[in-house]
Coordinates of C-alpha atoms in Angstrom, one line a residue:
Chain A
Q99 CA -77.1 -38.8 259.6
V100 CA -78.3 -36.3 262.3
Q101 CA -79.8 -33.1 260.9
L102 CA -81.1 -30.0 262.6
Q103 CA -84.0 -28.1 260.9
Q104 CA -84.9 -24.7 262.3
L105 CA -88.4 -23.4 262.3
G106 CA -89.8 -20.0 263.4
A107 CA -90.6 -16.4 262.6
G108 CA -88.0 -13.9 261.5
L109 CA -89.6 -10.5 262.0
L110 CA -90.7 -9.2 265.4
K111 CA -91.6 -5.9 267.0
P112 CA -90.0 -4.6 270.1
S113 CA -91.4 -6.2 273.3
E114 CA -92.6 -9.3 271.5
T115 CA -91.5 -12.8 272.2
L116 CA -89.1 -14.6 269.9
S117 CA -90.0 -18.3 269.4
L118 CA -87.8 -20.8 267.4
T119 CA -87.9 -24.5 267.2
C120 CA -85.2 -27.0 266.1
V121 CA -86.2 -30.4 264.9
V122 CA -83.7 -33.2 265.3
S123 CA -83.9 -35.9 262.6
G124 CA -81.8 -39.0 262.2
G125 CA -80.8 -39.3 265.8
S126 CA -81.8 -39.2 269.4
L127 CA -82.1 -36.3 271.8
T128 CA -80.8 -38.4 274.6
T129 CA -77.1 -38.4 273.6
H130 CA -76.1 -34.8 273.9
L131 CA -77.0 -31.4 275.1
W132 CA -78.9 -29.1 272.7
S133 CA -78.1 -25.5 272.4
W134 CA -79.0 -22.1 271.0
V135 CA -76.3 -19.7 269.8
R136 CA -76.8 -16.3 268.1
Q137 CA -74.8 -13.9 266.0
P138 CA -75.7 -10.3 265.5
P139 CA -75.1 -9.0 261.9
G140 CA -71.4 -8.6 261.3
K141 CA -70.5 -9.7 264.9
G142 CA -69.3 -12.7 266.8
L143 CA -71.0 -15.7 268.3
E144 CA -72.9 -15.7 271.6
W145 CA -74.1 -18.8 273.5
I146 CA -77.7 -18.5 274.7
G147 CA -78.3 -21.7 276.6
D148 CA -78.5 -25.5 276.6
I149 CA -81.1 -28.2 277.4
N150 CA -80.8 -32.0 277.9
H151 CA -83.4 -34.6 277.1
V152 CA -85.0 -34.5 280.5
G153 CA -85.4 -30.7 280.5
G154 CA -82.4 -29.7 282.5
T155 CA -81.3 -26.2 281.3
D156 CA -78.4 -23.8 281.6
Y157 CA -78.6 -20.2 280.4
S158 CA -76.3 -17.4 279.6
P159 CA -76.3 -15.1 282.7
P160 CA -77.0 -11.9 280.8
L161 CA -80.1 -13.5 279.0
E162 CA -81.3 -15.7 281.8
S163 CA -84.2 -13.5 282.9
R164 CA -85.7 -13.6 279.4
V165 CA -84.8 -17.0 278.0
T166 CA -86.7 -20.3 278.2
I167 CA -85.5 -23.4 276.4
S168 CA -87.7 -26.4 276.3
V169 CA -87.7 -29.9 274.8
D170 CA -90.4 -32.1 273.4
M171 CA -89.1 -35.7 273.1
S172 CA -92.3 -36.9 271.4
K173 CA -91.6 -34.6 268.5
S174 CA -87.8 -34.8 268.7
Q175 CA -87.4 -31.1 268.9
F176 CA -86.3 -28.3 271.3
S177 CA -87.4 -24.7 271.4
L178 CA -86.2 -21.2 272.3
N179 CA -88.4 -18.5 273.7
L180 CA -86.9 -15.0 274.3
T181 CA -89.2 -12.5 275.8
A182 CA -89.3 -8.7 275.6
V183 CA -87.1 -8.5 272.5
T184 CA -85.4 -5.2 271.4
A185 CA -83.3 -4.2 268.4
A186 CA -80.3 -5.6 270.3
D187 CA -81.7 -9.1 269.9
T188 CA -81.5 -8.8 266.1
A189 CA -79.3 -11.7 265.0
V190 CA -79.0 -15.0 263.2
Y191 CA -80.1 -17.7 265.7
Y192 CA -78.6 -21.1 265.4
C193 CA -79.5 -24.4 267.1
A194 CA -76.6 -26.8 267.7
R195 CA -75.7 -30.1 269.1
N196 CA -73.5 -29.7 272.2
G197 CA -71.0 -32.2 273.3
G198 CA -68.9 -29.5 275.0
S199 CA -68.0 -28.2 271.5
F200 CA -70.8 -27.7 269.0
D201 CA -70.3 -30.3 266.3
L202 CA -73.6 -30.0 264.4
W203 CA -75.4 -26.8 263.6
G204 CA -78.7 -25.7 262.1
R205 CA -78.6 -23.4 259.1
G206 CA -79.6 -20.4 261.1
T207 CA -82.6 -18.1 261.2
L208 CA -82.3 -14.4 260.8
V209 CA -84.5 -12.7 263.4
T210 CA -85.0 -9.0 262.9
V211 CA -86.6 -6.8 265.6
S212 CA -88.0 -3.6 264.2
S213 CA -90.9 -1.4 264.8
Chain F
E270 CA -67.1 -15.3 282.8
I271 CA -64.1 -16.4 280.9
V272 CA -63.0 -13.9 278.3
L273 CA -61.3 -15.3 275.2
T274 CA -59.1 -12.9 273.3
Q275 CA -58.1 -13.8 269.7
S276 CA -55.2 -12.4 267.8
P277 CA -54.6 -11.0 265.3
G278 CA -58.0 -9.5 264.4
T279 CA -57.1 -10.0 260.7
L280 CA -54.5 -12.1 259.0
S281 CA -53.6 -11.3 255.4
L282 CA -51.8 -14.2 253.7
S283 CA -51.4 -15.8 250.3
P284 CA -52.5 -19.4 249.4
G285 CA -49.9 -21.9 250.3
E286 CA -48.7 -19.8 253.3
R287 CA -48.9 -20.9 256.9
A288 CA -51.5 -19.3 259.3
T289 CA -51.0 -19.0 263.0
L290 CA -54.0 -17.9 265.1
S291 CA -54.0 -17.3 268.8
C292 CA -56.6 -17.6 271.5
R293 CA -55.9 -16.5 275.1
A294 CA -58.3 -17.2 278.0
S295 CA -58.6 -14.9 281.0
Q296 CA -58.3 -18.0 283.2
S297 CA -57.4 -21.6 282.8
V298 CA -59.8 -23.8 280.8
S299 CA -57.6 -26.8 280.8
R300 CA -58.0 -28.3 277.4
S301 CA -61.7 -27.4 277.0
L302 CA -61.3 -25.4 273.9
A303 CA -62.6 -25.6 270.4
W304 CA -62.0 -23.9 267.1
Y305 CA -64.5 -23.1 264.4
Q306 CA -64.4 -21.9 260.8
Q307 CA -67.2 -19.7 259.5
K308 CA -67.7 -18.5 255.9
P309 CA -70.2 -15.8 254.9
G310 CA -73.8 -16.9 255.1
Q311 CA -72.9 -20.2 256.7
A312 CA -73.1 -21.7 260.1
P313 CA -69.8 -22.3 261.9
R314 CA -68.0 -25.6 261.3
L315 CA -66.2 -27.4 264.1
L316 CA -62.5 -27.9 263.3
I317 CA -60.8 -28.8 266.6
N318 CA -62.1 -29.9 270.0
D319 CA -60.3 -30.6 273.3
A320 CA -57.6 -28.1 272.1
S321 CA -56.0 -30.5 269.6
N322 CA -58.4 -33.1 268.3
R323 CA -59.5 -32.7 264.7
A324 CA -63.2 -33.1 264.2
T325 CA -64.5 -35.6 261.7
G326 CA -63.6 -34.8 258.1
I327 CA -61.2 -32.0 258.9
P328 CA -58.0 -32.0 256.8
D329 CA -54.7 -32.5 258.6
R330 CA -53.4 -29.1 257.5
F331 CA -55.5 -27.9 260.5
S332 CA -53.9 -28.4 263.9
G333 CA -54.5 -27.1 267.4
S334 CA -52.3 -27.0 270.4
G335 CA -52.2 -25.5 273.9
S336 CA -53.7 -25.9 277.4
G337 CA -54.6 -23.7 280.3
T338 CA -54.8 -20.1 279.0
D339 CA -52.9 -20.1 275.7
F340 CA -54.0 -21.9 272.5
I341 CA -52.9 -21.9 268.9
L342 CA -54.6 -22.9 265.6
I343 CA -52.2 -23.6 262.7
I344 CA -53.2 -24.0 259.1
T345 CA -50.0 -25.3 257.5
R346 CA -50.7 -24.5 253.8
L347 CA -53.6 -22.2 253.1
E348 CA -56.0 -23.5 250.5
P349 CA -58.4 -21.0 248.7
E350 CA -61.3 -22.4 250.7
D351 CA -59.6 -21.7 254.1
F352 CA -60.1 -17.9 253.8
A353 CA -62.8 -17.3 256.4
V354 CA -63.3 -16.2 260.0
Y355 CA -62.1 -18.4 262.8
Y356 CA -63.5 -18.5 266.3
C357 CA -62.3 -20.2 269.5
Q358 CA -64.8 -21.3 272.2
Q359 CA -64.2 -22.5 275.7
Y360 CA -66.5 -25.1 277.4
D361 CA -65.0 -25.5 280.8
A362 CA -67.7 -27.0 283.0
S363 CA -67.2 -24.4 285.8
F364 CA -68.1 -21.4 283.6
P365 CA -70.7 -20.4 281.0
C366 CA -69.6 -21.1 277.5
T367 CA -67.9 -18.2 275.7
F368 CA -66.5 -17.5 272.3
G369 CA -63.6 -15.3 271.1
Q370 CA -64.3 -12.3 268.9
G371 CA -62.8 -14.0 265.8
T372 CA -59.8 -13.8 263.5
K373 CA -60.4 -13.1 259.8
V374 CA -58.0 -14.8 257.5
E375 CA -58.1 -12.9 254.2
I376 CA -56.3 -13.2 250.9
K377 CA -53.3 -10.9 250.6

C-alpha cells in the first residue's frame, strides 16, 4: 500500500530555511494532490500548501511569501521549503495525501527553531 | 478564510457513553468537511469525509452528519481507544483549507 516517508533536518536557527522531503512509495503521484500540514506543540493543525504531479501549487495565504513546495516525479517525492524561519515555525510537520480530505499521513517531523 | 469552531473544547465521558462533537463553519462549505482523530505522538487519522462518509476501516460507531455550516460527529459507544483529540477540516474548493481547533474527548 502507499506509504509516505519524511526526510529532513529537525533543528534550525532563526532566519534559516526549513527543508523537508516526503517520499511516496507503493503508489503514483499522479492520482492526488500532495500536501504539507504542521502542528505547533500542544496546538492544532495548520495547512501549509499542496502540489500536484505537474507542479501546480496552492499555498496558505499567511505563509505564501515564504513557502515553496516542489515535486520530483523521477524520485516519487515532494518537498517543502520554508524560508526565514522563526520560533513561531517550531512544529511537527506532516506530509499528507490530499483528495480533499487527508487520507494518508507521514509520521511527522519535529522541527525546532532555536538560537 | 473559513473559520471552523468546534465545541465543546473538552468532553469528559465514560467508556460506553455516547459522544457528540460539533463543528460550525463561518460560511457554507456544502458537504466538504472531514473529521480526524489524533492520539498523542501520532499523525491524525481520517475518520469521515464528505460530512458523512466513513473512511476505510473506520468502525460504524463513528458517524458524521450535517451540511452547510453545521456538522456533527457522533461516537455511539466510546471504546477505550476512542479517547483522543478530534479535529474537523473544511476543503471547499473556493477557500483555503482550514481546521477547527479540536475537541478533546477524555475519560471521566
